[in-house]
Coordinates of C-alpha atoms and ligand atoms in Angstrom, one line a residue:
X6 CA 4.2 -1.8 -34.2
X7 CA 1.5 0.9 -34.2
X8 CA -2.0 -0.3 -33.2
X9 CA -5.5 1.0 -32.3
X10 CA -7.1 -0.4 -29.2
X11 CA -10.5 -1.9 -30.0
X12 CA -11.9 -2.9 -26.5
X13 CA -10.9 -4.2 -23.1
X14 CA -10.6 -7.9 -22.3
X15 CA -12.0 -9.4 -19.1
X16 CA -8.8 -8.6 -17.2
X17 CA -8.9 -4.9 -18.2
X18 CA -6.2 -5.2 -20.9
X19 CA -6.5 -3.4 -24.2
X20 CA -7.2 -5.6 -27.2
X21 CA -5.8 -4.8 -30.7
X22 CA -5.5 -6.9 -33.8
X23 CA -2.5 -7.1 -36.2
X24 CA -2.4 -9.5 -39.2
X25 CA -5.4 -11.3 -37.9
X26 CA -3.9 -12.0 -34.5
X27 CA -5.1 -10.7 -31.2
X28 CA -2.8 -8.7 -29.0
X29 CA -3.4 -8.0 -25.3
X30 CA -1.8 -4.8 -24.1
X31 CA -1.7 -3.6 -20.5
X32 CA -2.5 0.1 -19.6
X33 CA -4.2 0.7 -23.0
X34 CA -7.8 1.9 -23.4
X35 CA -10.4 1.6 -26.2
X36 CA -9.8 4.1 -29.1
X37 CA -6.3 4.8 -28.0
X38 CA -3.5 4.7 -30.6
X39 CA -0.2 3.3 -29.3
X40 CA 3.2 2.1 -30.4
X41 CA 4.0 -1.3 -28.8
X42 CA 6.7 -3.9 -28.5
X43 CA 5.7 -7.5 -28.4
X44 CA 6.6 -9.1 -25.1
X45 CA 5.1 -12.6 -25.5
X46 CA 4.3 -14.6 -28.6
X47 CA 1.9 -17.5 -28.5
X48 CA 0.3 -19.6 -31.3
X49 CA -3.1 -18.0 -30.6
X50 CA -2.2 -14.6 -29.2
X51 CA 0.4 -11.9 -28.6
X52 CA 1.1 -9.7 -25.6
X53 CA 2.4 -6.2 -26.0
X54 CA 3.7 -3.3 -24.0
X55 CA 3.1 0.4 -24.9
X56 CA 6.2 2.3 -25.8
X57 CA 4.4 5.5 -26.9
X58 CA 0.8 6.9 -26.6
X59 CA -0.2 8.7 -29.8
X60 CA -3.8 9.3 -29.0
X61 CA -5.2 9.1 -25.5
X62 CA -8.7 8.2 -24.4
X63 CA -10.9 10.8 -22.7
X64 CA -11.6 8.1 -20.1
X65 CA -8.0 7.9 -19.0
X66 CA -7.2 9.1 -15.5
X67 CA -4.1 9.6 -13.5
X68 CA -3.3 6.7 -11.2
X69 CA -3.5 7.7 -7.5
X70 CA -0.7 5.1 -6.6
X71 CA 2.9 5.9 -7.2
X72 CA 3.6 2.1 -7.5
X73 CA 0.8 1.4 -10.0
X74 CA 3.1 0.7 -13.0
X75 CA 5.2 -1.8 -11.1
X76 CA 3.0 -3.4 -8.3
X77 CA 0.4 -5.2 -10.4
X78 CA -2.2 -5.5 -7.6
X79 CA -4.5 -3.0 -9.4
X80 CA -5.4 -3.2 -13.1
X81 CA -7.7 -0.2 -13.7
X82 CA -6.3 2.9 -12.0
X83 CA -5.8 4.5 -15.4
X84 CA -9.5 4.2 -16.2
X85 CA -12.2 6.6 -14.8
X86 CA -14.3 5.0 -12.1
X87 CA -17.5 5.6 -14.2
X88 CA -15.9 3.6 -17.1
X89 CA -14.6 1.0 -14.7
X90 CA -18.1 0.3 -13.4
X91 CA -19.5 0.2 -17.0
X92 CA -16.7 -2.2 -18.0
X93 CA -17.6 -4.5 -15.1
X94 CA -21.3 -4.5 -16.0
X95 CA -20.5 -5.3 -19.6
X96 CA -18.1 -8.1 -18.5
X97 CA -20.8 -9.7 -16.4
X98 CA -23.4 -9.4 -19.1
X99 CA -21.2 -10.8 -21.9
X100 CA -19.8 -13.7 -19.9
X101 CA -23.3 -14.8 -18.7
X102 CA -24.6 -14.5 -22.3
X103 CA -21.7 -16.5 -23.7
X104 CA -21.4 -19.3 -21.1
X105 CA -25.0 -19.5 -19.6
X106 CA -27.0 -18.2 -22.7
X107 CA -28.8 -15.9 -20.3
X108 CA -30.2 -12.7 -21.6
X109 CA -31.5 -11.7 -18.1
X110 CA -31.4 -8.0 -17.4
X111 CA -28.6 -7.0 -15.1
X112 CA -29.4 -4.6 -12.2
X113 CA -27.1 -1.6 -12.2
X114 CA -23.8 -2.2 -10.5
X115 CA -23.5 -1.1 -6.8
X116 CA -20.4 0.8 -6.1
X117 CA -19.1 3.1 -3.4
X118 CA -15.6 4.6 -2.7
X119 CA -13.1 3.6 -5.4
X120 CA -10.1 4.0 -3.0
X121 CA -9.3 3.4 0.7
X122 CA -11.9 0.6 1.0
X123 CA -9.9 -2.4 2.1
X124 CA -10.0 -3.4 5.8
X125 CA -7.1 -5.9 5.4
X126 CA -3.8 -6.2 3.7
X127 CA -0.9 -8.7 3.7
X128 CA 2.6 -7.4 3.2
X129 CA 5.8 -9.4 2.6
X130 CA 9.2 -8.5 4.1
X131 CA 12.5 -9.0 2.2
X132 CA 15.8 -7.8 3.6
X133 CA 13.9 -5.7 6.2
X134 CA 11.9 -3.9 3.4
X135 CA 8.1 -4.1 3.4
X136 CA 5.9 -4.3 0.3
X137 CA 3.7 -6.4 -2.0
X138 CA 4.9 -9.1 -4.4
X139 CA 4.8 -8.1 -8.0
X140 CA 2.0 -10.1 -9.8
X141 CA 2.8 -13.8 -10.1
X142 CA 6.4 -13.3 -8.8
X143 CA 8.3 -13.3 -5.5
X144 CA 9.8 -9.9 -6.4
X145 CA 9.1 -7.4 -3.7
X146 CA 7.9 -3.9 -4.6
X147 CA 8.7 -1.8 -1.6
X148 CA 5.8 0.5 -0.6
X149 CA 4.9 3.0 2.1
X150 CA 1.4 3.7 0.8
X151 CA -1.5 1.7 -0.7
X152 CA -4.6 3.7 -1.9
X153 CA -6.7 0.6 -1.7
X154 CA -6.1 0.1 2.0
X155 CA -8.1 2.2 4.4
X156 CA -6.6 5.3 6.0
X157 CA -5.9 3.6 9.4
X158 CA -3.8 0.9 7.6
X159 CA -2.0 3.6 5.7
X160 CA -1.1 5.5 8.9
X161 CA 0.7 2.4 10.2
X162 CA 3.2 2.0 7.3
X163 CA 6.0 4.0 9.0
X164 CA 5.9 2.2 12.4
X165 CA 5.7 -1.1 10.4
X166 CA 8.9 -0.1 8.5
X167 CA 10.6 0.5 11.8
X168 CA 9.4 -2.8 13.1
X169 CA 10.8 -4.6 10.1
X170 CA 14.2 -2.9 10.6
X171 CA 14.3 -4.1 14.3
X172 CA 13.2 -7.7 13.6
X173 CA 13.5 -10.5 11.1
X174 CA 10.0 -10.4 9.7
X175 CA 8.7 -12.5 6.8
X176 CA 5.0 -11.4 6.6
X177 CA 2.7 -8.8 8.1
X178 CA -1.1 -9.0 8.0
X179 CA -3.0 -5.9 9.1
X180 CA -6.8 -5.9 9.6
X181 CA -9.0 -3.2 11.0
X182 CA -12.6 -3.1 12.1
X183 CA -14.9 -1.5 9.5
X184 CA -15.0 1.8 11.4
X185 CA -11.1 1.7 11.5
X186 CA -11.2 2.0 15.3
X187 CA -9.6 -1.4 16.1
X188 CA -6.5 -2.9 14.6
X189 CA -5.3 -6.5 14.5
X190 CA -1.6 -7.1 13.5
X191 CA -0.3 -10.5 12.7
X192 CA 3.5 -11.0 12.3
X193 CA 5.3 -14.0 11.0
X194 CA 9.1 -14.4 11.4
X195 CA 11.6 -13.9 14.2
X196 CA 10.1 -11.1 16.3
X197 CA 11.6 -10.0 19.6
X198 CA 11.4 -6.2 19.5
X199 CA 7.7 -5.2 19.4
X200 CA 7.0 -3.0 22.4
X201 CA 6.6 0.2 20.3
X202 CA 4.0 -1.3 17.9
X203 CA 2.0 -2.7 20.9
X204 CA 0.8 0.8 21.7
X205 CA -0.6 1.2 18.2
X206 CA -2.7 -2.0 17.9
X207 CA -5.5 -3.7 19.8
X208 CA -4.5 -7.3 18.9
X209 CA -0.9 -8.5 18.2
X210 CA -0.5 -12.0 17.0
X211 CA 3.1 -13.3 16.5
X212 CA 3.5 -16.6 14.7
X213 CA -0.2 -17.5 15.4
X214 CA 0.0 -16.8 19.1
X215 CA -1.8 -13.7 20.6
X216 CA 0.6 -11.6 22.6
X217 CA -2.2 -9.2 23.7
X218 CA -5.0 -10.2 26.1
X219 CA -7.5 -10.0 23.3
X220 CA -7.2 -12.2 20.2
X221 CA -10.2 -10.7 18.4
X222 CA -11.2 -7.3 17.1
X223 CA -14.9 -6.4 16.8
X224 CA -16.6 -4.9 13.8
X225 CA -20.2 -4.2 12.8
X226 CA -22.2 -4.8 9.6
X227 CA -25.6 -3.3 9.9
X228 CA -27.0 -4.2 13.3
X229 CA -24.8 -7.3 13.7
X230 CA -21.5 -7.5 15.5
X231 CA -18.6 -9.8 14.4
X232 CA -15.5 -10.8 16.2
X233 CA -12.5 -11.4 13.9
X234 CA -9.3 -13.2 14.7
X235 CA -6.2 -13.3 12.5
X236 CA -7.4 -16.4 10.8
X237 CA -11.1 -15.6 10.2
X238 CA -12.4 -15.1 6.6
X239 CA -14.0 -11.6 6.4
X240 CA -15.1 -9.6 3.4
X241 CA -12.5 -6.9 2.7
X242 CA -14.6 -4.0 1.5
X243 CA -15.4 -2.0 4.6
X244 CA -18.5 -0.3 3.2
X245 CA -20.0 -2.2 0.3
X246 CA -20.3 -5.6 2.2
X247 CA -23.4 -4.1 4.0
X248 CA -25.1 -3.4 0.7
X249 CA -24.3 -6.9 -0.6
X250 CA -25.7 -8.5 2.6
X251 CA -28.7 -6.2 2.4
X252 CA -29.5 -7.6 -1.0
X253 CA -29.7 -11.1 0.5
X254 CA -31.6 -9.8 3.5
X255 CA -34.2 -8.2 1.3
X256 CA -35.0 -11.5 -0.4
X257 CA -35.3 -13.2 3.0
X258 CA -37.5 -10.4 4.4
X259 CA -39.8 -10.6 1.3
X260 CA -40.5 -14.4 1.9
X261 CA -41.2 -16.5 5.0
X262 CA -38.4 -19.0 4.8
X263 CA -38.3 -21.6 7.6
X264 CA -35.0 -23.4 7.1
X265 CA -32.0 -21.9 5.3
X266 CA -28.6 -23.3 4.5
X267 CA -25.6 -20.9 4.2
X268 CA -23.0 -22.9 2.3
X269 CA -19.4 -21.7 2.3
X270 CA -20.4 -19.5 5.3
X271 CA -17.0 -18.2 6.3
X272 CA -17.4 -16.8 9.8
X273 CA -21.2 -17.1 9.6
X274 CA -21.7 -13.5 8.7
X275 CA -24.6 -14.0 6.3
X276 CA -26.3 -16.6 8.5
X277 CA -26.3 -14.2 11.4
X278 CA -27.3 -11.2 9.2
X279 CA -30.5 -13.1 8.2
X280 CA -31.1 -15.0 11.4
X281 CA -33.9 -12.7 12.7
X282 CA -36.0 -13.5 9.6
X283 CA -35.8 -17.3 9.3
X284 CA -36.7 -20.0 11.7
X285 CA -33.5 -21.8 11.4
X286 CA -30.2 -21.3 9.6
X287 CA -27.3 -23.7 9.2
X288 CA -23.9 -22.5 8.1
X289 CA -21.3 -24.8 6.6
X290 CA -17.6 -24.1 6.1
X291 CA -14.6 -26.4 6.1
X292 CA -12.2 -24.0 7.9
X293 CA -12.1 -24.8 11.6
X294 CA -11.1 -21.2 12.6
X295 CA -14.0 -19.8 10.6
X296 CA -16.5 -22.1 12.4
X297 CA -15.0 -21.3 15.8
X298 CA -15.4 -17.5 15.0
X299 CA -19.0 -18.2 13.7
X300 CA -19.9 -19.8 17.0
X301 CA -18.5 -16.9 19.0
X302 CA -20.4 -14.5 16.7
X303 CA -23.6 -16.6 17.2
X304 CA -23.3 -16.0 21.0
X305 CA -22.4 -12.3 20.4
X306 CA -25.6 -11.8 18.4
X307 CA -27.7 -14.1 20.6
X308 CA -28.7 -16.0 17.4
X309 CA -30.1 -19.2 19.0
X310 CA -31.5 -20.4 15.7
X311 CA -28.1 -20.5 14.0
X312 CA -26.0 -23.7 13.8
X313 CA -22.5 -24.0 12.3
X314 CA -21.0 -27.1 10.9
X315 CA -17.3 -27.6 10.1
X316 CA -17.2 -29.8 7.0
X317 CA -16.7 -29.8 3.3
X318 CA -20.0 -28.8 1.7
X319 CA -19.8 -31.7 -0.8
X320 CA -19.4 -34.2 2.1
X321 CA -22.4 -33.2 4.1
X322 CA -24.9 -31.4 1.9
X323 CA -26.8 -34.7 1.2
X324 CA -27.8 -34.8 4.9
X325 CA -30.2 -31.9 4.5
X326 CA -33.8 -31.9 3.3
X327 CA -36.9 -29.6 3.5
X328 CA -34.7 -26.5 3.0
X329 CA -36.5 -23.5 1.5
X330 CA -33.5 -21.2 1.0
X331 CA -29.9 -22.0 0.1
X332 CA -27.3 -19.3 0.0
X333 CA -24.0 -20.2 -1.6
X334 CA -20.8 -18.0 -1.6
X335 CA -18.1 -20.4 -2.9
X336 CA -14.5 -19.5 -3.7
X337 CA -13.5 -18.6 -7.2
X338 CA -13.7 -22.2 -8.4
X339 CA -17.5 -22.0 -8.0
X340 CA -19.7 -24.9 -6.9
X341 CA -18.4 -28.3 -6.6
X342 CA -20.3 -30.7 -8.9
X343 CA -21.6 -32.9 -6.0
X344 CA -22.8 -29.7 -4.2
X345 CA -24.5 -28.4 -7.3
X346 CA -26.3 -31.8 -8.1
X347 CA -27.4 -32.1 -4.5
X348 CA -28.8 -28.5 -4.5
X349 CA -30.9 -29.5 -7.5
X350 CA -32.1 -32.6 -5.6
X351 CA -32.9 -30.6 -2.4
X352 CA -34.8 -28.1 -4.6
X353 CA -35.0 -25.1 -2.2
X354 CA -37.7 -22.6 -3.3
X355 CA -34.9 -19.9 -3.6
X356 CA -31.2 -20.1 -4.2
X357 CA -29.0 -17.0 -3.7
X358 CA -25.6 -17.4 -5.4
X359 CA -22.9 -14.9 -4.4
X360 CA -20.0 -15.1 -6.7
X361 CA -16.5 -13.6 -7.0
X362 CA -15.8 -15.1 -10.4
X363 CA -18.4 -14.5 -13.1
X364 CA -16.9 -17.3 -15.4
X365 CA -17.6 -20.1 -12.8
X366 CA -21.0 -18.4 -12.0
X367 CA -21.9 -18.7 -15.7
X368 CA -20.8 -22.3 -15.8
X369 CA -23.0 -23.1 -12.7
X370 CA -26.0 -21.1 -13.9
X371 CA -25.9 -23.0 -17.1
X372 CA -26.4 -26.2 -15.1
X373 CA -29.0 -24.7 -12.8
X374 CA -31.1 -22.9 -15.4
X375 CA -33.5 -25.8 -16.2
X376 CA -34.5 -26.1 -12.5
X377 CA -34.2 -22.4 -11.6
X378 CA -35.2 -19.2 -13.2
X379 CA -33.0 -16.1 -12.7
X380 CA -34.8 -13.4 -10.8
X381 CA -32.0 -11.0 -10.2
X382 CA -28.3 -10.5 -11.2
X383 CA -26.7 -7.6 -9.5
X384 CA -22.9 -6.8 -9.8
X385 CA -21.1 -5.2 -6.8
X386 CA -17.8 -3.4 -7.3
X387 CA -16.3 -4.9 -4.2
X388 CA -12.7 -4.5 -5.5
X389 CA -12.5 -1.1 -7.2
X390 CA -9.4 -0.5 -9.4
X391 CA -9.0 -4.2 -10.0
X392 CA -10.7 -6.3 -12.7
X393 CA -12.6 -8.3 -10.1
X394 CA -16.3 -8.1 -9.7
X395 CA -18.7 -9.7 -7.3
X396 CA -22.3 -10.7 -8.2
X397 CA -25.4 -11.6 -6.3
X398 CA -27.8 -13.8 -8.3
X399 CA -31.3 -14.7 -7.0
X400 CA -32.8 -17.8 -8.4
X401 CA -36.3 -19.2 -8.0
X402 CA -37.5 -22.7 -8.4
X403 CA -39.4 -23.2 -11.7
X404 CA -42.9 -24.4 -11.1
X405 CA -43.6 -27.9 -12.4
X406 CA -45.8 -27.9 -15.5
X407 CA -48.2 -30.8 -16.1
X408 CA -48.1 -32.0 -19.8
X409 CA -50.2 -35.0 -20.7
X410 CA -49.9 -36.5 -17.2
X411 CA -46.1 -35.9 -17.2
X412 CA -44.6 -33.4 -14.8
X413 CA -41.8 -31.2 -16.2
X414 CA -40.3 -27.8 -15.4
X415 CA -41.5 -24.5 -16.8
Ligands
SAM522 C1 -16.1 -16.4 -0.3 S1 -15.8 -17.1 1.2 C2 -17.3 -17.0 2.0 C3 -17.6 -15.7 2.6 C4 -18.8 -15.6 3.5 N1 -20.1 -15.9 2.9 C5 -18.8 -14.1 3.9 O1 -19.6 -13.3 3.3 O2 -17.9 -13.7 4.7 C6 -15.7 -18.8 0.8 C7 -15.6 -19.7 2.0 O3 -15.7 -21.0 1.5 C8 -14.9 -21.9 2.3 N2 -14.7 -23.1 1.5 C9 -14.0 -23.3 0.4 N3 -14.2 -24.5 -0.1 C10 -15.0 -25.2 0.7 C11 -15.6 -26.5 0.7 N4 -15.4 -27.4 -0.2 N5 -16.5 -26.8 1.7 C12 -16.8 -25.9 2.7 N6 -16.2 -24.6 2.8 C13 -15.4 -24.3 1.8 C14 -13.7 -21.1 2.7 O4 -13.2 -21.5 4.0 C15 -14.3 -19.6 2.8 O5 -14.6 -19.3 4.1

């Protein structure tokens, strides 16, 4: 079938129409004319695969990765980075308009290096070969290079291949400090022959047990230092995370908040980042290893006004009152309903919502918008060359309006 691509869907796939039905086509850009075969047929939509490009988009670029067509980890390496950023801005705008009926103006997307930005990767090992799993499968794509991973990580592929040959590995996790000076390697499987790799890493963890004296690497964001173990949550973009945290810090610096809650705080990174500018900050995360790391980082940064609680947000949020700032950074599923309803009851003066999934952000903003007005929505291209986009949303409590003796929100 010969079709013309009309636009991109939210996953970066080309959209074409044939006989009134929508077709999603990977690696196809707006205005391109392509021949396709149908690979999946559903009542509501079709999926197709390009067999021949007849007209190419001027926005098409050569993928940097030799595995791009088979790996599936990236979705937009065939699109220029300028157009990728424009696509992400449009995606955020249209989803927020459709699901939260918000027409708020978006701040321009913040973006830095499109490649070599990740400070962490996880590799699988099958039959002594290392690589990534193809999207939604257990099929290994053997790799010896990943242009999303930082240069330090890329320099370790060869020794890791050797390590895989000499042992019965299942999984390899590599993490570096943001300046790429320190390396943490976590191995899972049957590992006996690891002397050579010990010289190349600062921390070696085998099946959750540190073999090296140190179990943490140390990294910096702005003026704060963070110790990271093999289990800690930590933002993967080595440069842009500082910009995202600075956006939060700017809001804090421009107000005089006394008591802040940092919900879904991970290793307490944001709590500590803002701790010099609030009287008290309480971070909550349900992951024990994260809270252990948060407490270590609290001491490292001498942040006496920070407290970290290991609990489910929805189980403990009701215990807090007189909070003037709440920061939330939930997983892709967005805010739990109890958490959201309790935030509305606590009524902090400001709410900063950091989101890695704009669909659930829109759902939650729709429920918050009667109580809060949107002051800022800023996308961050934290995961260049994929369709993912992070957003920071700053919300302010609406002032109560007195109408005929009744109090309502403005
Ligand atoms: C996106 S990460 C937070 C990142 C952190 N703010 C940072 O910048 O590093 C989401 C965190 O939510 C935590 N989490 C997920 N569901 C939770 C829940 N119901 N209650 C508490 N923490 C939860 C996870 O352990 C994870 O650390």
